[in-house]
CSV table of C-alpha atoms in Angstrom, one decimal:
chain,number,residue,atom,x,y,z
E,1,MET,CA,34.7,36.5,-24.8
E,2,GLY,CA,31.7,35.2,-23.0
E,3,PRO,CA,31.0,31.5,-22.1
E,4,LEU,CA,31.0,29.1,-24.9
E,5,ARG,CA,27.6,28.1,-26.1
E,6,ARG,CA,27.0,24.7,-27.5
E,7,ARG,CA,25.1,24.8,-30.8
E,8,TRP,CA,22.2,22.6,-31.3
E,9,HIS,CA,22.8,19.9,-33.9
E,10,PRO,CA,20.1,18.1,-35.9
E,11,LYS,CA,21.5,14.7,-35.1
E,12,GLU,CA,20.7,15.3,-31.4
E,13,LYS,CA,17.0,15.5,-32.1
E,14,ASN,CA,17.2,12.3,-34.2
E,15,MET,CA,19.0,10.5,-31.4
E,16,LYS,CA,16.3,11.6,-28.9
E,17,ASN,CA,13.6,10.4,-31.2
E,18,PHE,CA,15.4,7.1,-31.7
E,19,ASN,CA,15.8,6.6,-27.9
E,20,THR,CA,12.1,7.3,-27.4
E,21,LEU,CA,11.0,4.9,-30.1
E,22,LEU,CA,13.4,2.2,-28.8
E,23,LEU,CA,12.0,2.5,-25.2
E,24,GLN,CA,8.4,2.4,-26.5
E,25,ALA,CA,9.2,-0.7,-28.5
E,26,ILE,CA,10.8,-2.4,-25.5
E,27,GLU,CA,7.8,-1.5,-23.3
E,28,LYS,CA,5.4,-2.9,-25.8
E,29,MET,CA,7.3,-6.2,-26.0
E,30,LEU,CA,7.5,-6.5,-22.2
E,31,ASP,CA,3.8,-5.8,-21.9
E,32,LYS,CA,3.0,-8.5,-24.4
E,33,LYS,CA,5.2,-11.1,-22.7
E,34,LEU,CA,4.1,-10.3,-19.2
E,35,SER,CA,0.4,-10.5,-20.0
E,36,GLY,CA,0.7,-14.3,-20.3
E,37,ILE,CA,2.6,-14.7,-17.0
E,38,PHE,CA,0.5,-15.5,-13.9
E,39,TYR,CA,1.8,-14.8,-10.4
E,40,ASP,CA,0.5,-14.9,-6.9
E,41,LYS,CA,-1.1,-11.8,-5.6
E,42,THR,CA,-1.0,-11.1,-1.8
E,43,PHE,CA,-2.9,-8.3,-0.2
E,44,PRO,CA,-3.8,-7.1,3.4
E,45,SER,CA,-7.2,-7.8,4.8
E,46,VAL,CA,-9.2,-8.0,8.0
E,47,ILE,CA,-11.2,-11.0,9.3
E,48,TYR,CA,-14.9,-9.9,9.4
E,49,LYS,CA,-16.2,-13.1,11.0
E,50,LYS,CA,-15.7,-16.9,11.2
E,51,ASN,CA,-18.2,-19.0,9.3
E,52,GLU,CA,-19.7,-22.3,10.6
E,53,ASN,CA,-17.8,-24.3,8.0
E,54,GLY,CA,-14.4,-23.1,9.3
E,55,THR,CA,-13.7,-20.5,6.6
E,56,TYR,CA,-13.4,-16.8,7.4
E,57,GLN,CA,-15.2,-13.9,5.9
E,58,ILE,CA,-13.1,-11.0,4.5
E,59,ILE,CA,-14.0,-7.9,2.5
E,60,ARG,CA,-12.0,-7.2,-0.7
E,61,GLU,CA,-12.9,-4.0,-2.6
E,62,GLY,CA,-16.3,-3.9,-1.1
E,63,ILE,CA,-17.1,-7.6,-1.8
E,64,SER,CA,-17.4,-10.3,0.8
E,65,TYR,CA,-15.4,-13.5,0.3
E,66,ASP,CA,-15.3,-16.7,2.4
E,67,VAL,CA,-11.7,-17.9,2.5
E,68,PRO,CA,-9.9,-20.8,4.2
E,69,CYS,CA,-7.0,-20.3,6.5
E,70,ALA,CA,-3.7,-22.1,5.6
E,71,LEU,CA,-2.1,-21.3,8.9
E,72,GLY,CA,-3.7,-24.0,11.1
E,73,LYS,CA,-4.5,-21.4,13.7
E,74,GLU,CA,-7.8,-20.0,15.0
E,75,LEU,CA,-8.3,-16.4,13.9
E,76,LYS,CA,-10.5,-13.8,15.5
E,77,PRO,CA,-12.8,-11.1,14.0
E,78,ALA,CA,-11.0,-7.8,13.4
E,79,GLN,CA,-7.6,-9.6,13.1
E,80,ASN,CA,-5.3,-8.3,10.4
E,81,VAL,CA,-4.2,-11.0,7.9
E,82,TRP,CA,-2.5,-11.5,4.6
E,83,VAL,CA,-4.6,-13.1,1.8
E,84,THR,CA,-3.1,-14.8,-1.2
E,85,ILE,CA,-4.7,-15.3,-4.6
E,86,PRO,CA,-2.7,-18.0,-6.5
E,87,CYS,CA,-2.0,-17.1,-10.2
E,88,GLY,CA,-3.0,-13.5,-10.0
E,89,MET,CA,-6.4,-11.8,-9.9
E,90,LYS,CA,-8.3,-14.4,-11.9
E,91,ASN,CA,-8.8,-17.1,-9.2
E,92,PHE,CA,-10.8,-15.4,-6.4
E,93,LYS,CA,-12.3,-18.8,-5.5
E,94,ASP,CA,-8.8,-20.2,-4.7
E,95,MET,CA,-7.7,-17.4,-2.4
E,96,TYR,CA,-6.6,-18.3,1.2
E,97,ILE,CA,-5.3,-16.6,4.4
E,98,SER,CA,-1.6,-16.9,4.2
E,99,GLY,CA,-0.3,-14.9,7.1
E,100,ILE,CA,-1.0,-12.7,10.1
E,101,ARG,CA,-0.2,-9.0,9.9
E,102,GLU,CA,1.4,-7.4,12.9
E,103,THR,CA,-0.2,-4.1,14.0
E,104,ALA,CA,1.9,-1.0,14.4
E,105,ALA,CA,1.7,-1.2,18.2
E,106,LYS,CA,3.0,-4.8,18.3
E,107,GLN,CA,5.9,-4.0,15.9
E,108,SER,CA,7.5,-1.2,18.0
E,109,PRO,CA,9.8,-2.4,20.9
């Protein structure tokens, strides 16, 4: 006698459908809850130039922004930095330079 074959049972298909529907319902509930939660967004950028008022010009997705530096350090053009937008992507006017990024050459020993 050859290897035993498992017969397909109609309940298995129903269980797969149930699992799919359950996961979709959970995803929909999470999306609804998370849409009202705001969080900081931090992204890498490069200093383009220093402005006369002490802010720094950066480029984000092709748009120029003047942002203050929260580090208390003098930054140079072409320096790699981290920029933070408080409360997500809605407050571009409140973004600030929150850190200095190390280049690959400086990170290696």
